[in-house]
Amino acid sequence: MKPVRPSAPQLQDLVPYDPKYIPCNIMNSANENPLDVDESIKHEIMREIRGVAFNRYPDPLANDLRDMIAQANGLDRNQVLVGNGGDELLFCTALAYGGPGRKFLNLPPTFSVYVNNAQLTNTEVVNVPRNADFSINEEAVLERVSQGDIDFVIVTSPNNPTGQLAPEDFVLRLLEATDALVMVDEAYFEFSRTSLRPYLLQYENLVLLRTFSKAFSLAGVRLGYLLGNESVIREYMKVRQPYSVDAVSQAVGRVVFKNRARFEPGINAIITERARLLEEMPKIPGVKPYPSDSNYILFSVPNAADVWQALFDRGILIRDFSRAPLLEGTLRVSVGTPEENTAFLRALRDIVIG
Ligand code: PMP
């Protein structure tokens, strides 16, 4: 076989994204909604899909869905952009606002995809690590952006995997302090019931990222969206793949968004179960959960990697961060159904007590 020449230099140190998603009895590793879309809504989706012409290209901008999202947020369609999951829109952020000679301000530990996208696009990463309790080092961030060379910042609120909201007054100070694009990644905002949405029209440099993957049970469908000012959305439109959101996903998104009120009881159940987990977990010796405004809980536990393995051996998959930089000794469990959470608590107690 003839050899192939090396790929682009920025790929040399990259490892393909691996969510470590191994089929298991209880899948509480990926912060998904534990409940699938309700049967009656699925029927409505099937009817909507029947009306889709598979031989035609989809509406490139998903305008019907875009209009629904815009209307629900008191915005115009030009202030909304739908993507193939939040992930596509994150990549577009690096394409549109990063690149050679440009800088991304990152607040680790946080969602690892941001740094990957920066590396792929030859964007320099400037890290301002969080404090020991994972709160944002606010003064250090404000000080760093005041140098004027940062092109975009991503503030994850609630932060993944650590769980807490970014303080609103900090984000507002940041927006005042810089003309860098400030993305607030609100992938989990439905579980915190807090959004920067009210400030969108005051700050041209504010853009919000949302997803259908969590609260709306559509991780398997791939739909995310941005809320932003028209001038910013226009830049994203220049870099996105024209047909990234297929017609079937658009149809699913329309039906689910129309029925979004029906997801509220499921969201409330997750919030209630989160409180139960946060109350029960510290009763297990050595287990220290961090506060969470989201649908997952990061916790530290002695011998975390062994605990992860023992849970896996019992059919419970959670996420292992025990060797991840700045997260050493921690694991993250997604809030599941009451039965799943009870099984998790019981297994964790058995494993730790031995
Ligand atoms: N942002 C954060 C913080 C996430 O955790 C995720 C999902 N893991 C995403 C964005 C992207 O989600 P999706 O591509 O499923 O919309």
Short mmCIF file of N, CA and C and ligand atoms in Angstrom, two decimals, residues 17 30-31 84-88 90 111 114 156 158-160 185 187-188 209-214 219 222-224 332, ligand 1:
data_model
loop_
_atom_site.label_atom_id
_atom_site.label_comp_id
_atom_site.label_asym_id
_atom_site.label_seq_id
_atom_site.Cartn_x
_atom_site.Cartn_y
_atom_site.Cartn_z
N TYR A 17 -12.84 12.88 19.37
CA TYR A 17 -13.74 12.96 20.53
C TYR A 17 -14.32 11.60 20.83
N ALA A 30 -24.10 10.94 29.84
CA ALA A 30 -24.03 11.95 28.77
C ALA A 30 -25.01 13.11 28.95
N ASN A 31 -25.54 13.25 30.15
CA ASN A 31 -26.44 14.38 30.46
C ASN A 31 -27.65 14.45 29.53
N ASN A 84 -26.91 21.86 13.45
CA ASN A 84 -26.90 20.40 13.61
C ASN A 84 -26.33 20.09 15.01
N GLY A 85 -27.18 20.30 16.00
CA GLY A 85 -26.73 20.20 17.39
C GLY A 85 -25.98 21.46 17.77
N GLY A 86 -25.88 21.68 19.08
CA GLY A 86 -25.06 22.80 19.54
C GLY A 86 -23.63 22.64 19.06
N ASP A 87 -23.19 21.41 18.91
CA ASP A 87 -21.80 21.17 18.49
C ASP A 87 -21.46 21.85 17.18
N GLU A 88 -22.37 21.81 16.21
CA GLU A 88 -22.06 22.48 14.94
C GLU A 88 -21.88 23.98 15.16
N LEU A 90 -20.94 25.46 17.84
CA LEU A 90 -19.66 25.71 18.53
C LEU A 90 -18.52 25.72 17.53
N PHE A 111 -16.34 22.38 29.00
CA PHE A 111 -16.64 21.46 27.90
C PHE A 111 -15.41 21.39 26.96
N TYR A 114 -14.67 22.91 23.11
CA TYR A 114 -14.25 24.28 22.76
C TYR A 114 -12.79 24.33 22.34
N THR A 156 -19.84 29.02 30.05
CA THR A 156 -20.82 27.93 30.06
C THR A 156 -21.67 28.06 31.32
N PRO A 158 -25.36 26.65 32.97
CA PRO A 158 -24.45 26.04 33.93
C PRO A 158 -23.23 25.42 33.23
N ASN A 159 -22.11 25.38 33.99
CA ASN A 159 -20.89 24.85 33.38
C ASN A 159 -20.89 23.31 33.37
N ASN A 160 -20.41 22.75 32.27
CA ASN A 160 -20.24 21.30 32.15
C ASN A 160 -18.74 21.01 32.22
N ASP A 185 -22.96 29.64 26.80
CA ASP A 185 -23.44 28.32 26.40
C ASP A 185 -24.50 27.89 27.40
N ALA A 187 -26.65 25.37 27.16
CA ALA A 187 -27.16 24.05 26.78
C ALA A 187 -28.06 23.46 27.86
N TYR A 188 -27.79 23.84 29.12
CA TYR A 188 -28.52 23.24 30.25
C TYR A 188 -29.40 24.26 30.96
N LEU A 209 -26.11 30.05 23.24
CA LEU A 209 -26.22 28.73 22.60
C LEU A 209 -27.22 27.88 23.38
N ARG A 210 -28.11 27.27 22.66
CA ARG A 210 -29.12 26.38 23.28
C ARG A 210 -29.13 25.05 22.53
N THR A 211 -29.77 24.05 23.12
CA THR A 211 -29.84 22.75 22.44
C THR A 211 -31.18 22.07 22.70
N PHE A 212 -31.57 21.22 21.77
CA PHE A 212 -32.75 20.36 21.95
C PHE A 212 -32.35 19.03 22.60
N SER A 213 -31.04 18.84 22.85
CA SER A 213 -30.55 17.51 23.26
C SER A 213 -30.84 17.15 24.71
N LYS A 214 -31.10 18.13 25.55
CA LYS A 214 -31.18 17.86 26.98
C LYS A 214 -32.64 17.92 27.43
N ALA A 219 -31.35 14.31 21.94
CA ALA A 219 -29.90 14.15 21.69
C ALA A 219 -29.65 13.35 20.42
N ARG A 222 -30.13 15.80 16.81
CA ARG A 222 -29.14 16.82 16.48
C ARG A 222 -29.76 18.15 16.07
N LEU A 223 -30.15 18.89 17.07
CA LEU A 223 -30.66 20.23 16.84
C LEU A 223 -30.19 21.16 17.96
N GLY A 224 -29.63 22.28 17.55
CA GLY A 224 -29.27 23.31 18.53
C GLY A 224 -29.58 24.65 17.89
N ARG A 332 -18.79 12.23 37.13
CA ARG A 332 -20.01 13.02 36.89
C ARG A 332 -21.17 12.06 36.61
N1 PMP B 1 -22.57 22.72 25.23
C1 PMP B 1 -22.39 21.97 26.32
C2 PMP B 1 -21.89 22.61 27.56
C3 PMP B 1 -22.64 20.60 26.27
O1 PMP B 1 -22.44 19.85 27.36
C4 PMP B 1 -23.12 20.03 25.08
C5 PMP B 1 -23.44 18.56 24.99
N2 PMP B 1 -22.57 17.69 25.55
C6 PMP B 1 -23.28 20.86 23.97
C7 PMP B 1 -23.00 22.21 24.09
C8 PMP B 1 -23.68 20.37 22.61
O2 PMP B 1 -24.83 19.63 22.65
P1 PMP B 1 -25.52 19.14 21.30
O3 PMP B 1 -24.51 19.13 20.23
O4 PMP B 1 -26.07 17.81 21.63
O5 PMP B 1 -26.61 20.16 21.03
#
